[in-house]
């Protein structure tokens, strides 16, 4: 990169010097090769000295007074040295009288020539500083994006690890074999109990052996919720919940355990036995969106600690899968709890 920049500088200076020489030649000016070469060398030195000095002052000083002093020193130094060198060239190489260069005309010509390269150098310095800042901002934004992606990846891994940890607490084969044994033993003598055991087995199977990609079919998820409610219905003679689950599930799939987490909150924290306080659950499909709605009265007498992990898991999974493309609202009072959720459905391939 450095060699490339040096090459560009050589090309630009070569083109500029050629341009000025040609202009001077066709204008009929006296071109002295030695003086021309040395003059351009001095002008180029003024350009780089001013540019480097200006950048150094801007980057290494936080005080405005010191910056002003530094720029003044750079200005005086480049002006004095460039003028002195050009006068010395005329005096010692071309043996001209020094008094000829102390006139108002000659001094003005030297200052104007110096000022030309000085102003270009200042503009070049500003461009370099701006380019450097843009590069630093771009690098910072790139690193920040990488860091955010890494954080999202770690969050996702943490959620997967948490879910796997919960699943690993129970040996699925032992659970299903035991439930199967109990179902077989009670099927004839106690058919209602056997039916509940079968529903419990389906619920456990869905929770512990869900899809590895984190999705379940909408049909299986709603069947899971239906069995979950029926188990509670069998346990509670006066269960008071009105629920309506989508019948036309199609080839849709949803994030596993999202809906059941919200349904569980009704039974964990809500009033479900009071005939005057009905709980409501509706899950339907409109177009390509799933609509979830629940309402229940709070059971403020129930000693159940809420750590909000379930709702937090729901929010995190929705933000991961449908960032900015879902709507979750929770309206909570001292007596009631209402939840509304809408998110797009995904399709699974049928064979």
PDB file of N, CA and C in Angstrom, residues 126-227:
ATOM      1  N   UNK A 126      -6.067  18.145   5.085  1.00  0.00           N
ATOM      2  CA  UNK A 126      -7.454  17.945   5.494  1.00  0.00           C
ATOM      3  C   UNK A 126      -8.033  16.685   4.855  1.00  0.00           C
ATOM      4  N   UNK A 127      -7.712  16.462   3.585  1.00  0.00           N
ATOM      5  CA  UNK A 127      -8.216  15.273   2.888  1.00  0.00           C
ATOM      6  C   UNK A 127      -7.659  13.998   3.522  1.00  0.00           C
ATOM      7  N   UNK A 128      -6.358  14.024   3.874  1.00  0.00           N
ATOM      8  CA  UNK A 128      -5.758  12.855   4.509  1.00  0.00           C
ATOM      9  C   UNK A 128      -6.386  12.574   5.871  1.00  0.00           C
ATOM     10  N   UNK A 129      -6.580  13.628   6.667  1.00  0.00           N
ATOM     11  CA  UNK A 129      -7.180  13.450   7.987  1.00  0.00           C
ATOM     12  C   UNK A 129      -8.613  12.931   7.877  1.00  0.00           C
ATOM     13  N   UNK A 130      -9.350  13.474   6.903  1.00  0.00           N
ATOM     14  CA  UNK A 130     -10.732  13.018   6.703  1.00  0.00           C
ATOM     15  C   UNK A 130     -10.764  11.552   6.273  1.00  0.00           C
ATOM     16  N   UNK A 131      -9.848  11.183   5.364  1.00  0.00           N
ATOM     17  CA  UNK A 131      -9.783   9.794   4.906  1.00  0.00           C
ATOM     18  C   UNK A 131      -9.406   8.865   6.063  1.00  0.00           C
ATOM     19  N   UNK A 132      -8.496   9.327   6.910  1.00  0.00           N
ATOM     20  CA  UNK A 132      -8.089   8.521   8.061  1.00  0.00           C
ATOM     21  C   UNK A 132      -9.242   8.334   9.034  1.00  0.00           C
ATOM     22  N   UNK A 133     -10.001   9.422   9.278  1.00  0.00           N
ATOM     23  CA  UNK A 133     -11.149   9.313  10.172  1.00  0.00           C
ATOM     24  C   UNK A 133     -12.212   8.375   9.597  1.00  0.00           C
ATOM     25  N   UNK A 134     -12.453   8.500   8.293  1.00  0.00           N
ATOM     26  CA  UNK A 134     -13.439   7.618   7.653  1.00  0.00           C
ATOM     27  C   UNK A 134     -13.016   6.162   7.772  1.00  0.00           C
ATOM     28  N   UNK A 135     -11.718   5.915   7.604  1.00  0.00           N
ATOM     29  CA  UNK A 135     -11.201   4.552   7.707  1.00  0.00           C
ATOM     30  C   UNK A 135     -11.358   4.027   9.124  1.00  0.00           C
ATOM     31  N   UNK A 136     -11.091   4.886  10.112  1.00  0.00           N
ATOM     32  CA  UNK A 136     -11.228   4.477  11.507  1.00  0.00           C
ATOM     33  C   UNK A 136     -12.687   4.220  11.859  1.00  0.00           C
ATOM     34  N   UNK A 137     -13.584   5.078  11.354  1.00  0.00           N
ATOM     35  CA  UNK A 137     -15.012   4.889  11.611  1.00  0.00           C
ATOM     36  C   UNK A 137     -15.497   3.592  10.966  1.00  0.00           C
ATOM     37  N   UNK A 138     -15.055   3.349   9.739  1.00  0.00           N
ATOM     38  CA  UNK A 138     -15.436   2.115   9.045  1.00  0.00           C
ATOM     39  C   UNK A 138     -14.926   0.887   9.806  1.00  0.00           C
ATOM     40  N   UNK A 139     -13.674   0.966  10.263  1.00  0.00           N
ATOM     41  CA  UNK A 139     -13.090  -0.151  11.019  1.00  0.00           C
ATOM     42  C   UNK A 139     -13.834  -0.361  12.331  1.00  0.00           C
ATOM     43  N   UNK A 140     -14.192   0.759  12.993  1.00  0.00           N
ATOM     44  CA  UNK A 140     -14.923   0.665  14.260  1.00  0.00           C
ATOM     45  C   UNK A 140     -16.294   0.030  14.037  1.00  0.00           C
ATOM     46  N   UNK A 141     -17.005   0.486  12.997  1.00  0.00           N
ATOM     47  CA  UNK A 141     -18.333  -0.062  12.708  1.00  0.00           C
ATOM     48  C   UNK A 141     -18.247  -1.540  12.343  1.00  0.00           C
ATOM     49  N   UNK A 142     -17.198  -1.892  11.598  1.00  0.00           N
ATOM     50  CA  UNK A 142     -17.018  -3.293  11.213  1.00  0.00           C
ATOM     51  C   UNK A 142     -16.772  -4.162  12.440  1.00  0.00           C
ATOM     52  N   UNK A 143     -15.896  -3.682  13.338  1.00  0.00           N
ATOM     53  CA  UNK A 143     -15.617  -4.426  14.563  1.00  0.00           C
ATOM     54  C   UNK A 143     -16.862  -4.514  15.445  1.00  0.00           C
ATOM     55  N   UNK A 144     -17.648  -3.422  15.473  1.00  0.00           N
ATOM     56  CA  UNK A 144     -18.865  -3.414  16.289  1.00  0.00           C
ATOM     57  C   UNK A 144     -19.893  -4.410  15.745  1.00  0.00           C
ATOM     58  N   UNK A 145     -20.012  -4.466  14.406  1.00  0.00           N
ATOM     59  CA  UNK A 145     -20.935  -5.422  13.801  1.00  0.00           C
ATOM     60  C   UNK A 145     -20.500  -6.849  14.089  1.00  0.00           C
ATOM     61  N   UNK A 146     -19.178  -7.099  13.997  1.00  0.00           N
ATOM     62  CA  UNK A 146     -18.656  -8.430  14.303  1.00  0.00           C
ATOM     63  C   UNK A 146     -18.941  -8.793  15.751  1.00  0.00           C
ATOM     64  N   UNK A 147     -18.763  -7.820  16.648  1.00  0.00           N
ATOM     65  CA  UNK A 147     -19.006  -8.067  18.068  1.00  0.00           C
ATOM     66  C   UNK A 147     -20.479  -8.362  18.322  1.00  0.00           C
ATOM     67  N   UNK A 148     -21.383  -7.602  17.642  1.00  0.00           N
ATOM     68  CA  UNK A 148     -22.821  -7.830  17.816  1.00  0.00           C
ATOM     69  C   UNK A 148     -23.223  -9.200  17.284  1.00  0.00           C
ATOM     70  N   UNK A 149     -22.628  -9.582  16.127  1.00  0.00           N
ATOM     71  CA  UNK A 149     -22.923 -10.909  15.584  1.00  0.00           C
ATOM     72  C   UNK A 149     -22.452 -12.005  16.535  1.00  0.00           C
ATOM     73  N   UNK A 150     -21.278 -11.784  17.131  1.00  0.00           N
ATOM     74  CA  UNK A 150     -20.752 -12.759  18.070  1.00  0.00           C
ATOM     75  C   UNK A 150     -21.629 -12.846  19.318  1.00  0.00           C
ATOM     76  N   UNK A 151     -22.124 -11.691  19.783  1.00  0.00           N
ATOM     77  CA  UNK A 151     -23.012 -11.689  20.943  1.00  0.00           C
ATOM     78  C   UNK A 151     -24.307 -12.427  20.640  1.00  0.00           C
ATOM     79  N   UNK A 152     -24.863 -12.191  19.432  1.00  0.00           N
ATOM     80  CA  UNK A 152     -26.088 -12.888  19.051  1.00  0.00           C
ATOM     81  C   UNK A 152     -25.855 -14.394  18.968  1.00  0.00           C
ATOM     82  N   UNK A 153     -24.686 -14.765  18.440  1.00  0.00           N
ATOM     83  CA  UNK A 153     -24.359 -16.197  18.340  1.00  0.00           C
ATOM     84  C   UNK A 153     -24.245 -16.824  19.727  1.00  0.00           C
ATOM     85  N   UNK A 154     -23.593 -16.092  20.644  1.00  0.00           N
ATOM     86  CA  UNK A 154     -23.438 -16.603  22.003  1.00  0.00           C
ATOM     87  C   UNK A 154     -24.785 -16.706  22.712  1.00  0.00           C
ATOM     88  N   UNK A 155     -25.665 -15.702  22.496  1.00  0.00           N
ATOM     89  CA  UNK A 155     -26.993 -15.760  23.083  1.00  0.00           C
ATOM     90  C   UNK A 155     -27.755 -16.982  22.587  1.00  0.00           C
ATOM     91  N   UNK A 156     -27.670 -17.198  21.265  1.00  0.00           N
ATOM     92  CA  UNK A 156     -28.378 -18.334  20.680  1.00  0.00           C
ATOM     93  C   UNK A 156     -27.847 -19.645  21.233  1.00  0.00           C
ATOM     94  N   UNK A 157     -26.521 -19.740  21.339  1.00  0.00           N
ATOM     95  CA  UNK A 157     -25.916 -20.951  21.895  1.00  0.00           C
ATOM     96  C   UNK A 157     -26.321 -21.152  23.352  1.00  0.00           C
ATOM     97  N   UNK A 158     -26.396 -20.020  24.094  1.00  0.00           N
ATOM     98  CA  UNK A 158     -26.780 -20.115  25.501  1.00  0.00           C
ATOM     99  C   UNK A 158     -28.216 -20.612  25.652  1.00  0.00           C
ATOM    100  N   UNK A 159     -29.120 -20.103  24.772  1.00  0.00           N
ATOM    101  CA  UNK A 159     -30.509 -20.549  24.822  1.00  0.00           C
ATOM    102  C   UNK A 159     -30.635 -22.026  24.469  1.00  0.00           C
ATOM    103  N   UNK A 160     -29.886 -22.443  23.450  1.00  0.00           N
ATOM    104  CA  UNK A 160     -29.912 -23.852  23.060  1.00  0.00           C
ATOM    105  C   UNK A 160     -29.363 -24.728  24.174  1.00  0.00           C
ATOM    106  N   UNK A 161     -28.277 -24.253  24.806  1.00  0.00           N
ATOM    107  CA  UNK A 161     -27.686 -25.016  25.909  1.00  0.00           C
ATOM    108  C   UNK A 161     -28.656 -25.109  27.081  1.00  0.00           C
ATOM    109  N   UNK A 162     -29.383 -24.002  27.341  1.00  0.00           N
ATOM    110  CA  UNK A 162     -30.357 -23.992  28.440  1.00  0.00           C
ATOM    111  C   UNK A 162     -31.491 -24.969  28.166  1.00  0.00           C
ATOM    112  N   UNK A 163     -31.973 -24.962  26.931  1.00  0.00           N
ATOM    113  CA  UNK A 163     -33.056 -25.872  26.568  1.00  0.00           C
ATOM    114  C   UNK A 163     -32.596 -27.322  26.630  1.00  0.00           C
ATOM    115  N   UNK A 164     -31.393 -27.579  26.127  1.00  0.00           N
ATOM    116  CA  UNK A 164     -30.855 -28.939  26.168  1.00  0.00           C
ATOM    117  C   UNK A 164     -30.615 -29.404  27.595  1.00  0.00           C
ATOM    118  N   UNK A 165     -30.217 -28.442  28.448  1.00  0.00           N
ATOM    119  CA  UNK A 165     -29.993 -28.790  29.855  1.00  0.00           C
ATOM    120  C   UNK A 165     -31.294 -29.213  30.521  1.00  0.00           C
ATOM    121  N   UNK A 166     -32.362 -28.467  30.221  1.00  0.00           N
ATOM    122  CA  UNK A 166     -33.666 -28.823  30.789  1.00  0.00           C
ATOM    123  C   UNK A 166     -34.102 -30.208  30.300  1.00  0.00           C
ATOM    124  N   UNK A 167     -33.907 -30.433  29.000  1.00  0.00           N
ATOM    125  CA  UNK A 167     -34.305 -31.737  28.445  1.00  0.00           C
ATOM    126  C   UNK A 167     -33.485 -32.879  29.033  1.00  0.00           C
ATOM    127  N   UNK A 168     -32.208 -32.611  29.309  1.00  0.00           N
ATOM    128  CA  UNK A 168     -31.320 -33.660  29.787  1.00  0.00           C
ATOM    129  C   UNK A 168     -31.590 -34.057  31.233  1.00  0.00           C
ATOM    130  N   UNK A 169     -32.412 -33.259  31.941  1.00  0.00           N
ATOM    131  CA  UNK A 169     -32.712 -33.594  33.325  1.00  0.00           C
ATOM    132  C   UNK A 169     -33.559 -34.873  33.423  1.00  0.00           C
ATOM    133  N   UNK A 170     -34.247 -35.208  32.354  1.00  0.00           N
ATOM    134  CA  UNK A 170     -35.146 -36.365  32.368  1.00  0.00           C
ATOM    135  C   UNK A 170     -34.719 -37.332  31.268  1.00  0.00           C
ATOM    136  N   UNK A 171     -34.685 -38.589  31.587  1.00  0.00           N
ATOM    137  CA  UNK A 171     -34.391 -39.613  30.590  1.00  0.00           C
ATOM    138  C   UNK A 171     -35.671 -39.926  29.834  1.00  0.00           C
ATOM    139  N   UNK A 172     -35.790 -39.518  28.570  1.00  0.00           N
ATOM    140  CA  UNK A 172     -37.051 -39.704  27.835  1.00  0.00           C
ATOM    141  C   UNK A 172     -37.494 -41.156  27.748  1.00  0.00           C
ATOM    142  N   UNK A 173     -36.540 -42.069  27.541  1.00  0.00           N
ATOM    143  CA  UNK A 173     -36.920 -43.475  27.385  1.00  0.00           C
ATOM    144  C   UNK A 173     -37.549 -44.026  28.663  1.00  0.00           C
ATOM    145  N   UNK A 174     -36.969 -43.646  29.777  1.00  0.00           N
ATOM    146  CA  UNK A 174     -37.522 -44.106  31.065  1.00  0.00           C
ATOM    147  C   UNK A 174     -38.944 -43.565  31.259  1.00  0.00           C
ATOM    148  N   UNK A 175     -39.129 -42.277  30.945  1.00  0.00           N
ATOM    149  CA  UNK A 175     -40.445 -41.659  31.130  1.00  0.00           C
ATOM    150  C   UNK A 175     -41.484 -42.326  30.241  1.00  0.00           C
ATOM    151  N   UNK A 176     -41.174 -42.492  28.954  1.00  0.00           N
ATOM    152  CA  UNK A 176     -42.150 -43.037  28.017  1.00  0.00           C
ATOM    153  C   UNK A 176     -42.453 -44.512  28.319  1.00  0.00           C
ATOM    154  N   UNK A 177     -41.425 -45.260  28.698  1.00  0.00           N
ATOM    155  CA  UNK A 177     -41.653 -46.671  29.041  1.00  0.00           C
ATOM    156  C   UNK A 177     -42.543 -46.800  30.269  1.00  0.00           C
ATOM    157  N   UNK A 178     -42.301 -45.912  31.259  1.00  0.00           N
ATOM    158  CA  UNK A 178     -43.119 -45.947  32.474  1.00  0.00           C
ATOM    159  C   UNK A 178     -44.564 -45.566  32.173  1.00  0.00           C
ATOM    160  N   UNK A 179     -44.741 -44.499  31.399  1.00  0.00           N
ATOM    161  CA  UNK A 179     -46.100 -44.078  31.041  1.00  0.00           C
ATOM    162  C   UNK A 179     -46.803 -45.147  30.208  1.00  0.00           C
ATOM    163  N   UNK A 180     -46.051 -45.791  29.302  1.00  0.00           N
ATOM    164  CA  UNK A 180     -46.634 -46.874  28.514  1.00  0.00           C
ATOM    165  C   UNK A 180     -47.071 -48.039  29.390  1.00  0.00           C
ATOM    166  N   UNK A 181     -46.250 -48.346  30.387  1.00  0.00           N
ATOM    167  CA  UNK A 181     -46.592 -49.422  31.323  1.00  0.00           C
ATOM    168  C   UNK A 181     -47.862 -49.078  32.109  1.00  0.00           C
ATOM    169  N   UNK A 182     -47.937 -47.831  32.595  1.00  0.00           N
ATOM    170  CA  UNK A 182     -49.107 -47.405  33.363  1.00  0.00           C
ATOM    171  C   UNK A 182     -50.363 -47.387  32.504  1.00  0.00           C
ATOM    172  N   UNK A 183     -50.219 -46.985  31.249  1.00  0.00           N
ATOM    173  CA  UNK A 183     -51.371 -46.970  30.343  1.00  0.00           C
ATOM    174  C   UNK A 183     -51.889 -48.378  30.110  1.00  0.00           C
ATOM    175  N   UNK A 184     -50.976 -49.300  29.897  1.00  0.00           N
ATOM    176  CA  UNK A 184     -51.385 -50.685  29.661  1.00  0.00           C
ATOM    177  C   UNK A 184     -52.078 -51.286  30.887  1.00  0.00           C
ATOM    178  N   UNK A 185     -51.610 -50.928  32.084  1.00  0.00           N
ATOM    179  CA  UNK A 185     -52.174 -51.476  33.314  1.00  0.00           C
ATOM    180  C   UNK A 185     -53.554 -50.898  33.640  1.00  0.00           C
ATOM    181  N   UNK A 186     -53.814 -49.685  33.192  1.00  0.00           N
ATOM    182  CA  UNK A 186     -55.068 -49.018  33.564  1.00  0.00           C
ATOM    183  C   UNK A 186     -56.083 -48.965  32.437  1.00  0.00           C
ATOM    184  N   UNK A 187     -55.703 -49.427  31.238  1.00  0.00           N
ATOM    185  CA  UNK A 187     -56.556 -49.254  30.054  1.00  0.00           C
ATOM    186  C   UNK A 187     -57.950 -49.855  30.250  1.00  0.00           C
ATOM    187  N   UNK A 188     -58.009 -51.088  30.832  1.00  0.00           N
ATOM    188  CA  UNK A 188     -59.297 -51.763  30.985  1.00  0.00           C
ATOM    189  C   UNK A 188     -59.989 -51.387  32.289  1.00  0.00           C
ATOM    190  N   UNK A 189     -59.233 -51.322  33.356  1.00  0.00           N
ATOM    191  CA  UNK A 189     -59.848 -51.069  34.669  1.00  0.00           C
ATOM    192  C   UNK A 189     -60.244 -49.614  34.841  1.00  0.00           C
ATOM    193  N   UNK A 190     -59.398 -48.692  34.386  1.00  0.00           N
ATOM    194  CA  UNK A 190     -59.673 -47.257  34.562  1.00  0.00           C
ATOM    195  C   UNK A 190     -59.400 -46.527  33.240  1.00  0.00           C
ATOM    196  N   UNK A 191     -60.317 -46.592  32.299  1.00  0.00           N
ATOM    197  CA  UNK A 191     -60.088 -46.001  30.972  1.00  0.00           C
ATOM    198  C   UNK A 191     -59.856 -44.489  30.995  1.00  0.00           C
ATOM    199  N   UNK A 192     -60.524 -43.790  31.926  1.00  0.00           N
ATOM    200  CA  UNK A 192     -60.318 -42.337  32.002  1.00  0.00           C
ATOM    201  C   UNK A 192     -58.887 -42.015  32.437  1.00  0.00           C
ATOM    202  N   UNK A 193     -58.390 -42.786  33.401  1.00  0.00           N
ATOM    203  CA  UNK A 193     -57.000 -42.586  33.844  1.00  0.00           C
ATOM    204  C   UNK A 193     -56.033 -42.946  32.718  1.00  0.00           C
ATOM    205  N   UNK A 194     -56.325 -44.024  32.011  1.00  0.00           N
ATOM    206  CA  UNK A 194     -55.466 -44.440  30.900  1.00  0.00           C
ATOM    207  C   UNK A 194     -55.414 -43.358  29.811  1.00  0.00           C
ATOM    208  N   UNK A 195     -56.576 -42.742  29.578  1.00  0.00           N
ATOM    209  CA  UNK A 195     -56.626 -41.667  28.577  1.00  0.00           C
ATOM    210  C   UNK A 195     -55.745 -40.485  29.007  1.00  0.00           C
ATOM    211  N   UNK A 196     -55.809 -40.150  30.288  1.00  0.00           N
ATOM    212  CA  UNK A 196     -54.971 -39.051  30.794  1.00  0.00           C
ATOM    213  C   UNK A 196     -53.493 -39.391  30.702  1.00  0.00           C
ATOM    214  N   UNK A 197     -53.162 -40.635  30.988  1.00  0.00           N
ATOM    215  CA  UNK A 197     -51.764 -41.064  30.890  1.00  0.00           C
ATOM    216  C   UNK A 197     -51.280 -40.954  29.452  1.00  0.00           C
ATOM    217  N   UNK A 198     -52.130 -41.340  28.496  1.00  0.00           N
ATOM    218  CA  UNK A 198     -51.750 -41.254  27.087  1.00  0.00           C
ATOM    219  C   UNK A 198     -51.526 -39.803  26.676  1.00  0.00           C
ATOM    220  N   UNK A 199     -52.408 -38.902  27.132  1.00  0.00           N
ATOM    221  CA  UNK A 199     -52.237 -37.490  26.814  1.00  0.00           C
ATOM    222  C   UNK A 199     -50.962 -36.945  27.447  1.00  0.00           C
ATOM    223  N   UNK A 200     -50.682 -37.349  28.668  1.00  0.00           N
ATOM    224  CA  UNK A 200     -49.443 -36.920  29.334  1.00  0.00           C
ATOM    225  C   UNK A 200     -48.229 -37.420  28.566  1.00  0.00           C
ATOM    226  N   UNK A 201     -48.299 -38.653  28.072  1.00  0.00           N
ATOM    227  CA  UNK A 201     -47.196 -39.210  27.288  1.00  0.00           C
ATOM    228  C   UNK A 201     -46.969 -38.386  26.019  1.00  0.00           C
ATOM    229  N   UNK A 202     -48.046 -37.981  25.355  1.00  0.00           N
ATOM    230  CA  UNK A 202     -47.921 -37.160  24.150  1.00  0.00           C
ATOM    231  C   UNK A 202     -47.306 -35.807  24.470  1.00  0.00           C
ATOM    232  N   UNK A 203     -47.741 -35.218  25.581  1.00  0.00           N
ATOM    233  CA  UNK A 203     -47.198 -33.930  25.995  1.00  0.00           C
ATOM    234  C   UNK A 203     -45.706 -34.038  26.266  1.00  0.00           C
ATOM    235  N   UNK A 204     -45.309 -35.054  27.018  1.00  0.00           N
ATOM    236  CA  UNK A 204     -43.892 -35.232  27.349  1.00  0.00           C
ATOM    237  C   UNK A 204     -43.063 -35.521  26.101  1.00  0.00           C
ATOM    238  N   UNK A 205     -43.619 -36.319  25.201  1.00  0.00           N
ATOM    239  CA  UNK A 205     -42.881 -36.649  23.976  1.00  0.00           C
ATOM    240  C   UNK A 205     -42.628 -35.395  23.138  1.00  0.00           C
ATOM    241  N   UNK A 206     -43.631 -34.534  23.035  1.00  0.00           N
ATOM    242  CA  UNK A 206     -43.475 -33.301  22.252  1.00  0.00           C
ATOM    243  C   UNK A 206     -42.453 -32.366  22.898  1.00  0.00           C
ATOM    244  N   UNK A 207     -42.481 -32.290  24.214  1.00  0.00           N
ATOM    245  CA  UNK A 207     -41.582 -31.361  24.908  1.00  0.00           C
ATOM    246  C   UNK A 207     -40.136 -31.836  24.878  1.00  0.00           C
ATOM    247  N   UNK A 208     -39.934 -33.152  24.972  1.00  0.00           N
ATOM    248  CA  UNK A 208     -38.568 -33.677  25.112  1.00  0.00           C
ATOM    249  C   UNK A 208     -37.941 -34.128  23.807  1.00  0.00           C
ATOM    250  N   UNK A 209     -38.740 -34.400  22.814  1.00  0.00           N
ATOM    251  CA  UNK A 209     -38.171 -34.905  21.552  1.00  0.00           C
ATOM    252  C   UNK A 209     -38.646 -34.063  20.388  1.00  0.00           C
ATOM    253  N   UNK A 210     -38.682 -32.751  20.552  1.00  0.00           N
ATOM    254  CA  UNK A 210     -39.108 -31.852  19.477  1.00  0.00           C
ATOM    255  C   UNK A 210     -38.114 -31.826  18.343  1.00  0.00           C
ATOM    256  N   UNK A 211     -38.440 -31.066  17.335  1.00  0.00           N
ATOM    257  CA  UNK A 211     -37.571 -30.962  16.156  1.00  0.00           C
ATOM    258  C   UNK A 211     -36.222 -30.377  16.527  1.00  0.00           C
ATOM    259  N   UNK A 212     -35.153 -30.905  15.925  1.00  0.00           N
ATOM    260  CA  UNK A 212     -33.805 -30.449  16.244  1.00  0.00           C
ATOM    261  C   UNK A 212     -33.515 -29.054  15.702  1.00  0.00           C
ATOM    262  N   UNK A 213     -34.264 -28.643  14.689  1.00  0.00           N
ATOM    263  CA  UNK A 213     -34.012 -27.314  14.132  1.00  0.00           C
ATOM    264  C   UNK A 213     -34.740 -26.212  14.896  1.00  0.00           C
ATOM    265  N   UNK A 214     -35.400 -26.574  16.003  1.00  0.00           N
ATOM    266  CA  UNK A 214     -36.061 -25.565  16.819  1.00  0.00           C
ATOM    267  C   UNK A 214     -37.479 -25.257  16.398  1.00  0.00           C
ATOM    268  N   UNK A 215     -38.021 -26.026  15.426  1.00  0.00           N
ATOM    269  CA  UNK A 215     -39.386 -25.793  14.941  1.00  0.00           C
ATOM    270  C   UNK A 215     -40.234 -27.060  15.113  1.00  0.00           C
ATOM    271  N   UNK A 216     -41.530 -26.836  15.222  1.00  0.00           N
ATOM    272  CA  UNK A 216     -42.491 -27.930  15.249  1.00  0.00           C
ATOM    273  C   UNK A 216     -43.596 -27.577  14.269  1.00  0.00           C
ATOM    274  N   UNK A 217     -44.294 -28.601  13.786  1.00  0.00           N
ATOM    275  CA  UNK A 217     -45.437 -28.308  12.934  1.00  0.00           C
ATOM    276  C   UNK A 217     -46.506 -27.627  13.784  1.00  0.00           C
ATOM    277  N   UNK A 218     -47.265 -26.757  13.160  1.00  0.00           N
ATOM    278  CA  UNK A 218     -48.333 -26.079  13.888  1.00  0.00           C
ATOM    279  C   UNK A 218     -49.348 -27.099  14.399  1.00  0.00           C
ATOM    280  N   UNK A 219     -49.589 -28.140  13.616  1.00  0.00           N
ATOM    281  CA  UNK A 219     -50.539 -29.186  14.019  1.00  0.00           C
ATOM    282  C   UNK A 219     -50.095 -29.859  15.314  1.00  0.00           C
ATOM    283  N   UNK A 220     -48.818 -30.245  15.392  1.00  0.00           N
ATOM    284  CA  UNK A 220     -48.327 -30.922  16.592  1.00  0.00           C
ATOM    285  C   UNK A 220     -48.288 -29.980  17.787  1.00  0.00           C
ATOM    286  N   UNK A 221     -47.972 -28.707  17.529  1.00  0.00           N
ATOM    287  CA  UNK A 221     -47.910 -27.743  18.624  1.00  0.00           C
ATOM    288  C   UNK A 221     -49.308 -27.512  19.218  1.00  0.00           C
ATOM    289  N   UNK A 222     -50.294 -27.389  18.354  1.00  0.00           N
ATOM    290  CA  UNK A 222     -51.659 -27.186  18.854  1.00  0.00           C
ATOM    291  C   UNK A 222     -52.205 -28.461  19.503  1.00  0.00           C
ATOM    292  N   UNK A 223     -51.820 -29.604  18.979  1.00  0.00           N
ATOM    293  CA  UNK A 223     -52.221 -30.867  19.606  1.00  0.00           C
ATOM    294  C   UNK A 223     -51.616 -30.982  20.998  1.00  0.00           C
ATOM    295  N   UNK A 224     -50.383 -30.534  21.105  1.00  0.00           N
ATOM    296  CA  UNK A 224     -49.688 -30.500  22.395  1.00  0.00           C
ATOM    297  C   UNK A 224     -50.449 -29.617  23.385  1.00  0.00           C
ATOM    298  N   UNK A 225     -50.846 -28.420  22.932  1.00  0.00           N
ATOM    299  CA  UNK A 225     -51.584 -27.490  23.801  1.00  0.00           C
ATOM    300  C   UNK A 225     -52.943 -28.074  24.174  1.00  0.00           C
ATOM    301  N   UNK A 226     -53.601 -28.716  23.208  1.00  0.00           N
ATOM    302  CA  UNK A 226     -54.911 -29.320  23.471  1.00  0.00           C
ATOM    303  C   UNK A 226     -54.801 -30.389  24.558  1.00  0.00           C
ATOM    304  N   UNK A 227     -53.800 -31.271  24.452  1.00  0.00           N
ATOM    305  CA  UNK A 227     -53.620 -32.322  25.453  1.00  0.00           C
ATOM    306  C   UNK A 227     -53.241 -31.729  26.805  1.00  0.00           C
TER     307      UNK A 227
END
